[in-house]
Coordinates of C-alpha atoms and ligand atoms in Angstrom, one line a residue:
M223 CA 0.0 0.0 0.0
R224 CA 1.3 3.4 -0.9
Y225 CA 0.0 5.2 2.2
N226 CA -1.0 3.8 5.6
R227 CA -2.8 6.9 6.8
I228 CA -4.2 9.8 4.8
L229 CA -6.0 13.0 5.5
L230 CA -8.6 13.8 2.8
K231 CA -9.8 17.4 2.4
L232 CA -13.1 17.8 0.5
S233 CA -14.3 21.2 -0.3
G234 CA -17.9 22.2 0.6
E235 CA -18.3 23.6 -2.9
S236 CA -17.8 20.2 -4.6
L237 CA -20.5 18.7 -2.3
M238 CA -22.9 21.0 -4.2
G239 CA -22.4 19.0 -7.4
N240 CA -24.3 20.8 -10.1
Q241 CA -26.6 22.6 -7.7
G242 CA -26.0 26.2 -6.7
Y243 CA -26.2 25.6 -3.0
G244 CA -26.3 22.8 -0.4
I245 CA -25.6 19.1 -0.7
D246 CA -26.1 17.0 -3.9
P247 CA -27.1 13.5 -2.7
C248 CA -25.5 11.9 -5.8
R249 CA -22.1 13.6 -5.2
L250 CA -22.3 12.8 -1.5
N251 CA -23.0 9.1 -2.3
S252 CA -20.1 9.0 -4.9
Y253 CA -17.7 10.4 -2.3
A254 CA -19.0 7.8 0.3
E255 CA -18.5 4.9 -2.1
Q256 CA -15.0 6.0 -3.1
I257 CA -14.0 6.5 0.6
R258 CA -15.5 3.0 1.4
E259 CA -13.5 1.5 -1.4
A260 CA -10.3 3.1 -0.1
A261 CA -11.0 2.1 3.5
L262 CA -11.4 -1.5 2.4
T263 CA -7.8 -1.6 1.2
G264 CA -6.8 -1.0 4.8
T265 CA -5.9 2.7 4.4
Q266 CA -6.7 4.7 7.5
I267 CA -8.7 7.8 6.5
G268 CA -9.2 11.1 8.2
I269 CA -11.4 13.7 6.6
V270 CA -11.9 17.4 6.8
I271 CA -14.7 19.0 4.8
G272 CA -15.3 22.7 4.0
G273 CA -18.5 24.6 4.3
G274 CA -18.5 26.9 1.3
N275 CA -21.6 25.2 -0.2
I276 CA -23.5 26.6 2.8
F277 CA -21.8 29.6 4.3
R278 CA -18.4 31.4 4.2
G279 CA -17.4 34.0 6.9
L280 CA -15.7 36.3 4.4
S281 CA -18.7 36.6 2.1
G282 CA -20.9 37.0 5.2
A283 CA -18.7 39.9 6.3
A284 CA -19.1 41.5 2.8
K285 CA -22.9 41.5 3.4
G286 CA -22.5 43.1 6.9
F287 CA -22.2 40.1 9.2
D288 CA -19.7 40.3 12.0
R289 CA -16.7 38.4 10.7
V290 CA -16.2 36.2 13.8
K291 CA -19.9 35.3 13.9
G292 CA -19.8 34.7 10.2
D293 CA -16.8 32.4 10.6
Q294 CA -18.6 30.6 13.3
M295 CA -21.5 30.1 10.9
G296 CA -19.0 28.8 8.4
M297 CA -17.7 26.3 10.9
M298 CA -21.2 25.1 11.7
A299 CA -21.6 24.6 7.9
T300 CA -18.7 22.2 8.1
V301 CA -20.5 20.3 10.8
I302 CA -23.6 19.9 8.6
N303 CA -21.5 18.6 5.8
S304 CA -19.6 16.2 8.1
L305 CA -22.9 14.8 9.4
A306 CA -24.1 14.4 5.9
L307 CA -21.0 12.5 4.9
S308 CA -21.1 10.3 8.0
S309 CA -24.7 9.4 7.2
A310 CA -23.8 8.6 3.6
L311 CA -20.8 6.4 4.9
D312 CA -23.3 4.6 7.2
A313 CA -25.5 3.9 4.2
V314 CA -22.6 2.2 2.3
G315 CA -21.5 0.2 5.4
Q316 CA -18.5 2.2 6.3
P317 CA -18.2 3.1 10.0
S318 CA -17.3 6.7 10.7
K319 CA -17.1 9.1 13.7
V320 CA -17.6 12.9 13.6
F321 CA -15.4 15.0 15.7
T322 CA -15.9 18.7 16.4
A323 CA -13.2 21.2 17.2
I324 CA -15.8 23.1 19.1
P325 CA -17.6 20.9 21.7
M326 CA -21.2 20.1 20.8
F327 CA -21.7 16.6 21.9
P328 CA -23.8 14.5 21.0
I329 CA -23.7 16.0 17.5
G330 CA -20.1 15.0 17.4
Y331 CA -17.4 13.9 19.7
P332 CA -15.0 16.5 21.1
Y333 CA -11.9 16.4 18.8
S334 CA -8.6 15.1 20.3
K335 CA -5.7 13.8 18.3
W336 CA -5.6 10.6 20.3
E337 CA -9.3 9.9 20.0
A338 CA -9.1 10.4 16.3
I339 CA -6.1 8.1 15.9
K340 CA -7.9 5.5 18.1
A341 CA -10.8 5.6 15.7
L342 CA -8.5 5.3 12.6
K343 CA -6.7 2.3 14.1
E344 CA -10.1 0.6 14.5
G345 CA -10.9 1.1 10.8
T346 CA -13.3 3.9 11.5
V347 CA -13.2 7.0 9.2
A348 CA -12.5 10.1 11.4
I349 CA -14.4 13.1 10.1
M350 CA -12.9 16.2 11.8
S351 CA -15.3 19.2 11.6
C352 CA -15.2 22.9 12.4
G353 CA -11.8 23.4 10.6
T354 CA -9.3 24.6 13.2
G355 CA -12.1 25.7 15.6
S356 CA -11.0 29.4 15.3
P357 CA -12.2 32.2 13.1
Y358 CA -10.0 33.8 10.4
F359 CA -8.8 30.3 9.3
T360 CA -10.0 28.1 6.4
T361 CA -10.7 24.4 6.3
D362 CA -7.5 24.0 4.1
T363 CA -5.6 25.2 7.1
G364 CA -7.8 23.0 9.3
S365 CA -7.0 20.0 7.2
A366 CA -3.2 20.8 7.1
L367 CA -3.3 21.0 10.9
R368 CA -5.2 17.8 11.3
A369 CA -3.0 15.9 8.8
I370 CA 0.0 16.9 10.9
E371 CA -1.6 16.1 14.2
I372 CA -2.9 12.6 13.2
E373 CA 0.5 11.9 11.7
A374 CA -0.9 11.3 8.2
D375 CA 1.5 10.2 5.5
V376 CA 0.0 12.7 3.1
M377 CA -2.8 15.3 2.8
L378 CA -5.0 14.7 -0.2
K379 CA -6.7 17.8 -1.5
G380 CA -9.7 16.8 -3.6
T381 CA -10.6 19.6 -6.1
R382 CA -12.4 20.2 -9.4
V383 CA -9.1 20.2 -11.4
D384 CA -6.7 17.4 -11.8
G385 CA -3.7 19.0 -10.2
V386 CA -1.6 22.2 -9.9
Y387 CA -1.3 24.3 -13.1
S388 CA 1.0 27.2 -14.0
A389 CA -2.2 29.3 -14.3
D390 CA -5.9 28.8 -13.8
P391 CA -6.7 26.1 -16.4
E392 CA -10.4 27.1 -16.5
K393 CA -9.3 30.6 -17.7
Y394 CA -6.0 29.8 -19.6
P395 CA -6.3 26.7 -21.8
D396 CA -2.5 26.7 -22.4
A397 CA -1.6 26.4 -18.7
V398 CA 0.7 23.5 -18.0
K399 CA 0.1 20.9 -15.3
Y400 CA 2.9 20.0 -12.8
D401 CA 3.4 16.4 -11.7
S402 CA 5.3 17.6 -8.7
I403 CA 6.3 21.0 -7.4
S404 CA 7.9 22.4 -4.2
Y405 CA 6.1 24.3 -1.5
E406 CA 8.4 27.2 -2.1
D407 CA 7.4 27.4 -5.8
V408 CA 3.7 27.2 -4.9
I409 CA 4.1 30.2 -2.6
A410 CA 6.5 32.2 -4.8
K411 CA 4.4 31.7 -7.9
N412 CA 1.2 32.4 -6.0
L413 CA -0.4 29.2 -7.4
K414 CA -3.9 28.7 -6.1
V415 CA -3.4 25.3 -4.4
M416 CA -4.4 26.3 -0.9
D417 CA -4.2 29.5 1.1
I418 CA -0.6 30.5 2.1
T419 CA -1.3 29.7 5.8
A420 CA -2.2 26.1 4.9
T421 CA 0.7 25.7 2.5
A422 CA 3.2 27.2 5.0
L423 CA 2.0 24.9 7.8
C424 CA 2.5 21.9 5.6
M425 CA 6.0 23.1 4.5
E426 CA 7.1 23.7 8.1
N427 CA 6.0 20.2 9.1
N428 CA 7.0 18.3 5.9
M429 CA 3.5 17.3 5.2
P430 CA 3.2 16.4 1.5
I431 CA 0.1 17.6 -0.3
Y432 CA -1.4 15.7 -3.2
V433 CA -3.9 17.7 -5.3
F434 CA -6.2 15.7 -7.5
N435 CA -9.7 15.7 -9.0
M436 CA -11.9 13.8 -6.5
D437 CA -15.0 14.4 -8.7
I438 CA -13.8 11.8 -11.2
E439 CA -14.9 8.5 -9.8
G440 CA -12.1 6.0 -9.2
N441 CA -9.4 8.7 -8.8
L442 CA -9.0 8.2 -5.1
A443 CA -8.3 4.5 -5.5
K444 CA -6.0 5.1 -8.4
M445 CA -4.0 7.7 -6.4
L446 CA -3.7 5.3 -3.5
K447 CA -2.4 2.6 -5.9
G448 CA 0.4 5.0 -7.1
E449 CA -1.1 6.2 -10.4
N450 CA -0.3 9.7 -11.4
V451 CA -3.7 11.4 -11.3
G452 CA -2.6 14.8 -9.8
T453 CA 0.2 16.9 -8.5
L454 CA 2.5 16.3 -5.5
V455 CA 3.5 19.3 -3.5
S456 CA 6.5 18.6 -1.2
Ligands
UDP636 N1 -13.9 28.5 9.0 C1 -13.3 29.1 10.1 N2 -12.2 28.5 10.7 C2 -11.7 27.4 10.3 C3 -12.3 26.8 9.1 C4 -13.4 27.4 8.5 O1 -13.8 30.2 10.6 O2 -10.7 26.9 10.8 C5 -15.1 29.1 8.4 C6 -14.8 30.3 7.5 O3 -15.8 31.2 7.6 C7 -15.0 29.6 6.1 C8 -16.1 28.6 6.4 O4 -15.8 28.2 7.7 O5 -15.3 30.5 5.1 C9 -16.1 27.4 5.4 O6 -14.9 26.9 5.2 P1 -14.1 27.0 3.9 O7 -14.3 28.3 3.2 O8 -12.7 26.6 4.1 O9 -14.8 25.9 3.0 P2 -14.5 25.3 1.5 O10 -14.0 26.5 0.7 O11 -13.5 24.2 1.6 O12 -15.9 24.8 1.1

């Protein structure tokens, strides 16, 4: 097996599927099945989900919301998505446990590194919600932090594009895709992999990031088998 323990970051936006808002049950089910397939190979899987399909603090602030309250609303959105994924995992027979960085038992269990690792070792998918638990951060930073804490071998960032490009491939068709790139180049070239805080945290702690398109079914399994389906940042 290529990796023993992974942290998978899913964006809230991709949970929307083709809808403009909320959760697309087909996309959710596709994620659950891919995660189940990966878990069956013995890979330990931690997950962090965003909340952008429901609420983002920054866009809330632009509409006059208090930024901290807006970010708290965003963190609650990640809990909603995490519960949805946990429920979808149940439906495909994959045990999972939702942890929350902000205590709200019994909606989820209070997050601790050791409880999360205990779940992973038992073959349970650990879904770690609320990002970092603090405002002014993103779930990319939350997932970098959790990947480092749970001692994952790699952080997988599932996106809508199949890796890191020299420019936005949706805007510039001649942009080239990198198979691998350094953290330094990502930051220096201002490539939109993750926010700088998240990338810097991974860099300082030698956490490799693998960027790939999670919306293509089968990509997660291919990646775990060692096929080149994305870009490695290290
Ligand atoms: N958020 C936060 N602290 C965190 C993680 C997230 O305050 O550690 C809030 C923030 O308002 C953010 C929202 O939750 O906009 C949803 O997360 P994110 O934008 O990262 O979701 P994604 O873009 O991955 O869907």
